[in-house]
């Protein structure tokens, strides 16, 4: 009798890094539940991956920035009769307006999407992994969590939360066979800067700072497999982290205030 295929849930799978996770996990033989808002994109990708890799690919269109999102995802898993072995909390975006000038709703949406739903989904899925003594969780943070703070970037604060939460959950879960990795990508080719409205500025940044999503995802999967709690993908990002981390807080603040390209 063959073992059942591992089941992976990927949020934000309709584009960029999330769609790349879907491709690489399907190629490794995982069944997939792809979650995001744009159903047509998810369905096209699911059809392609099911055909290419003979895996089961399900889709769920849900706004993960709404407070009931985790319940919707868990109800869908119940209907499928699935238990998740590999969770990728990837869905995310960054606003680009001043904190005080922004209405509350979009800021609350960022917090719900990248903090509350990520945490709630992990809380709902991790106990099953612990019970079965096997699980892999990748939470997509950002190099922003390890960089000097940027003006008006609620995003940096949120991604710092994701980094610390992941490290702390890894300590709790690892003795039970569940690895948690915070993925901290730097600039990665995706739709992120189109959504943020910073494409022109992003295009002016040196090419050496950019990575392809395929390289980021490959390094992330290798890291969680080995049980590394933090993954900074790419040589340039690793170098930047080494340079930035020992900086005194006053210098980090000054650097963030002076060199924010998106200001
Ligand atoms: N690209 C970079 O330079 C970079 C750097 C560091 C970290 N990151 C992080 O990497 C992750 C993936 O971003 P990406 O670069 O791949 O950007 P992307 O190409 O814009 O993809 C973002 C994904 O998140 C989904 N999403 C956004 N809001 C959502 C919502 N309310 N409900 C459900 N899904 C939602 C989008 O799907 P729908 O629009 O279909 O809902 C899409 O699939 C994010 O967490 C981002 O913060 C990116």
mmCIF file of C-alpha atoms in Angstrom, residues 90-254:
data_model
loop_
_atom_site.group_PDB
_atom_site.id
_atom_site.type_symbol
_atom_site.label_atom_id
_atom_site.label_comp_id
_atom_site.label_asym_id
_atom_site.label_seq_id
_atom_site.Cartn_x
_atom_site.Cartn_y
_atom_site.Cartn_z
ATOM 1 C CA UNK A 90 2.463 33.701 2.299
ATOM 2 C CA UNK A 91 -0.404 36.106 1.406
ATOM 3 C CA UNK A 92 0.647 39.700 1.878
ATOM 4 C CA UNK A 93 0.905 43.217 0.584
ATOM 5 C CA UNK A 94 2.110 46.591 1.733
ATOM 6 C CA UNK A 95 0.235 49.864 1.720
ATOM 7 C CA UNK A 96 2.153 52.947 0.696
ATOM 8 C CA UNK A 97 0.485 55.859 2.431
ATOM 9 C CA UNK A 98 1.365 57.825 5.539
ATOM 10 C CA UNK A 99 0.127 56.137 8.725
ATOM 11 C CA UNK A 100 -1.787 59.138 10.124
ATOM 12 C CA UNK A 101 -3.233 60.133 6.731
ATOM 13 C CA UNK A 102 -4.456 56.611 5.951
ATOM 14 C CA UNK A 103 -8.005 55.584 6.834
ATOM 15 C CA UNK A 104 -8.065 52.814 9.467
ATOM 16 C CA UNK A 105 -9.667 50.132 7.236
ATOM 17 C CA UNK A 106 -6.641 49.375 4.991
ATOM 18 C CA UNK A 107 -4.282 49.349 7.993
ATOM 19 C CA UNK A 108 -6.610 47.000 9.874
ATOM 20 C CA UNK A 109 -6.705 44.847 6.729
ATOM 21 C CA UNK A 110 -2.886 44.543 6.669
ATOM 22 C CA UNK A 111 -2.863 43.542 10.349
ATOM 23 C CA UNK A 112 -5.659 41.012 9.851
ATOM 24 C CA UNK A 113 -4.108 39.502 6.697
ATOM 25 C CA UNK A 114 -0.460 39.203 7.748
ATOM 26 C CA UNK A 115 -0.753 38.884 11.549
ATOM 27 C CA UNK A 116 -4.187 37.726 12.755
ATOM 28 C CA UNK A 117 -5.124 35.305 9.964
ATOM 29 C CA UNK A 118 -1.556 33.958 9.755
ATOM 30 C CA UNK A 119 -1.534 33.326 13.509
ATOM 31 C CA UNK A 120 -5.074 31.924 13.649
ATOM 32 C CA UNK A 121 -4.504 29.584 10.697
ATOM 33 C CA UNK A 122 -1.296 28.303 12.293
ATOM 34 C CA UNK A 123 -3.155 27.812 15.583
ATOM 35 C CA UNK A 124 -5.898 25.849 13.820
ATOM 36 C CA UNK A 125 -3.567 23.605 11.799
ATOM 37 C CA UNK A 126 -0.527 23.019 14.052
ATOM 38 C CA UNK A 127 -2.258 20.747 16.634
ATOM 39 C CA UNK A 128 -3.016 18.162 13.914
ATOM 40 C CA UNK A 129 0.611 18.245 12.769
ATOM 41 C CA UNK A 130 1.803 17.786 16.354
ATOM 42 C CA UNK A 131 -0.597 14.866 16.849
ATOM 43 C CA UNK A 132 0.711 13.177 13.682
ATOM 44 C CA UNK A 133 4.288 14.113 14.677
ATOM 45 C CA UNK A 134 5.105 15.632 11.272
ATOM 46 C CA UNK A 135 4.609 19.108 9.872
ATOM 47 C CA UNK A 136 6.272 21.941 7.985
ATOM 48 C CA UNK A 137 5.259 25.599 8.323
ATOM 49 C CA UNK A 138 6.758 28.473 6.349
ATOM 50 C CA UNK A 139 5.703 31.964 7.391
ATOM 51 C CA UNK A 140 6.680 34.595 4.855
ATOM 52 C CA UNK A 141 8.262 37.520 6.672
ATOM 53 C CA UNK A 142 10.644 39.899 4.881
ATOM 54 C CA UNK A 143 14.165 41.282 4.903
ATOM 55 C CA UNK A 144 12.313 44.368 6.202
ATOM 56 C CA UNK A 145 12.100 42.579 9.569
ATOM 57 C CA UNK A 146 15.906 42.544 9.770
ATOM 58 C CA UNK A 147 16.504 45.988 8.226
ATOM 59 C CA UNK A 148 16.504 49.507 9.634
ATOM 60 C CA UNK A 149 12.916 50.692 10.213
ATOM 61 C CA UNK A 150 11.257 52.576 7.340
ATOM 62 C CA UNK A 151 9.076 55.656 7.772
ATOM 63 C CA UNK A 152 5.340 54.918 7.616
ATOM 64 C CA UNK A 153 5.898 51.228 7.080
ATOM 65 C CA UNK A 154 3.406 49.321 9.179
ATOM 66 C CA UNK A 155 4.673 46.473 6.993
ATOM 67 C CA UNK A 156 8.117 46.330 8.718
ATOM 68 C CA UNK A 157 6.470 46.065 12.132
ATOM 69 C CA UNK A 158 4.128 43.316 10.936
ATOM 70 C CA UNK A 159 6.956 41.327 9.343
ATOM 71 C CA UNK A 160 9.008 41.653 12.558
ATOM 72 C CA UNK A 161 6.087 40.033 14.392
ATOM 73 C CA UNK A 162 6.026 37.188 11.849
ATOM 74 C CA UNK A 163 9.770 36.610 12.304
ATOM 75 C CA UNK A 164 9.671 36.452 16.112
ATOM 76 C CA UNK A 165 6.445 34.404 16.197
ATOM 77 C CA UNK A 166 7.948 31.834 13.827
ATOM 78 C CA UNK A 167 11.124 31.446 15.884
ATOM 79 C CA UNK A 168 9.098 31.031 19.038
ATOM 80 C CA UNK A 169 6.714 28.464 17.476
ATOM 81 C CA UNK A 170 9.669 26.535 16.085
ATOM 82 C CA UNK A 171 11.014 26.146 19.642
ATOM 83 C CA UNK A 172 7.624 24.876 20.844
ATOM 84 C CA UNK A 173 6.845 22.548 17.913
ATOM 85 C CA UNK A 174 10.213 21.087 16.918
ATOM 86 C CA UNK A 175 10.282 18.419 19.665
ATOM 87 C CA UNK A 176 6.998 17.162 18.119
ATOM 88 C CA UNK A 177 8.385 16.816 14.588
ATOM 89 C CA UNK A 178 7.016 20.136 13.297
ATOM 90 C CA UNK A 179 9.505 22.614 11.785
ATOM 91 C CA UNK A 180 8.669 26.329 11.481
ATOM 92 C CA UNK A 181 10.696 28.671 9.270
ATOM 93 C CA UNK A 182 10.401 32.440 8.835
ATOM 94 C CA UNK A 183 11.253 33.227 5.223
ATOM 95 C CA UNK A 184 12.786 36.721 4.904
ATOM 96 C CA UNK A 185 13.055 37.539 1.193
ATOM 97 C CA UNK A 186 14.560 40.745 -0.122
ATOM 98 C CA UNK A 187 13.405 42.266 -3.415
ATOM 99 C CA UNK A 188 11.791 39.436 -5.363
ATOM 100 C CA UNK A 189 10.229 39.594 -8.839
ATOM 101 C CA UNK A 190 6.446 39.347 -8.352
ATOM 102 C CA UNK A 191 3.372 41.606 -8.489
ATOM 103 C CA UNK A 192 4.149 43.022 -5.029
ATOM 104 C CA UNK A 193 5.394 46.442 -6.184
ATOM 105 C CA UNK A 194 2.566 46.806 -8.742
ATOM 106 C CA UNK A 195 0.023 46.312 -5.942
ATOM 107 C CA UNK A 196 1.984 48.677 -3.675
ATOM 108 C CA UNK A 197 2.209 51.312 -6.445
ATOM 109 C CA UNK A 198 6.019 51.514 -6.240
ATOM 110 C CA UNK A 199 6.942 49.773 -9.512
ATOM 111 C CA UNK A 200 8.843 52.789 -10.957
ATOM 112 C CA UNK A 201 10.995 53.221 -7.855
ATOM 113 C CA UNK A 202 11.545 49.465 -7.587
ATOM 114 C CA UNK A 203 12.705 49.292 -11.221
ATOM 115 C CA UNK A 204 15.427 51.834 -10.474
ATOM 116 C CA UNK A 205 17.007 49.673 -7.739
ATOM 117 C CA UNK A 206 20.242 47.836 -8.693
ATOM 118 C CA UNK A 207 19.642 44.435 -10.297
ATOM 119 C CA UNK A 208 21.961 42.759 -7.830
ATOM 120 C CA UNK A 209 19.332 43.326 -5.113
ATOM 121 C CA UNK A 210 16.671 41.283 -6.961
ATOM 122 C CA UNK A 211 15.936 37.564 -6.846
ATOM 123 C CA UNK A 212 13.714 35.285 -8.868
ATOM 124 C CA UNK A 213 10.873 33.706 -6.834
ATOM 125 C CA UNK A 214 12.049 30.212 -7.918
ATOM 126 C CA UNK A 215 15.384 30.705 -6.089
ATOM 127 C CA UNK A 216 13.685 32.136 -2.984
ATOM 128 C CA UNK A 217 11.220 29.252 -2.733
ATOM 129 C CA UNK A 218 13.821 26.549 -3.352
ATOM 130 C CA UNK A 219 15.954 27.913 -0.505
ATOM 131 C CA UNK A 220 12.899 28.197 1.785
ATOM 132 C CA UNK A 221 11.847 24.574 1.234
ATOM 133 C CA UNK A 222 15.415 23.387 1.848
ATOM 134 C CA UNK A 223 15.551 25.480 5.059
ATOM 135 C CA UNK A 224 12.299 24.153 6.536
ATOM 136 C CA UNK A 225 13.301 20.600 5.598
ATOM 137 C CA UNK A 226 16.564 21.015 7.531
ATOM 138 C CA UNK A 227 14.725 22.652 10.443
ATOM 139 C CA UNK A 228 16.239 26.145 10.108
ATOM 140 C CA UNK A 229 14.022 28.658 11.953
ATOM 141 C CA UNK A 230 15.025 31.615 9.729
ATOM 142 C CA UNK A 231 15.775 31.658 6.014
ATOM 143 C CA UNK A 232 17.311 34.740 4.382
ATOM 144 C CA UNK A 233 17.517 33.692 0.726
ATOM 145 C CA UNK A 234 20.326 34.781 -1.590
ATOM 146 C CA UNK A 235 23.945 35.776 -1.013
ATOM 147 C CA UNK A 236 23.326 39.535 -1.256
ATOM 148 C CA UNK A 237 20.485 39.445 1.285
ATOM 149 C CA UNK A 238 22.601 37.328 3.648
ATOM 150 C CA UNK A 239 25.446 39.841 3.351
ATOM 151 C CA UNK A 240 23.072 42.786 4.001
ATOM 152 C CA UNK A 241 21.718 41.044 7.092
ATOM 153 C CA UNK A 242 25.219 40.486 8.493
ATOM 154 C CA UNK A 243 26.072 44.153 7.928
ATOM 155 C CA UNK A 244 22.813 45.537 9.337
ATOM 156 C CA UNK A 245 22.236 43.352 12.406
ATOM 157 C CA UNK A 246 25.058 44.495 14.719
ATOM 158 C CA UNK A 247 24.187 48.175 14.123
ATOM 159 C CA UNK A 248 23.354 50.196 17.243
ATOM 160 C CA UNK A 249 19.659 51.166 17.382
ATOM 161 C CA UNK A 250 20.335 54.909 16.905
ATOM 162 C CA UNK A 251 22.342 54.166 13.741
ATOM 163 C CA UNK A 252 19.689 51.788 12.429
ATOM 164 C CA UNK A 253 17.015 54.486 12.960
ATOM 165 C CA UNK A 254 19.151 57.119 11.194
#
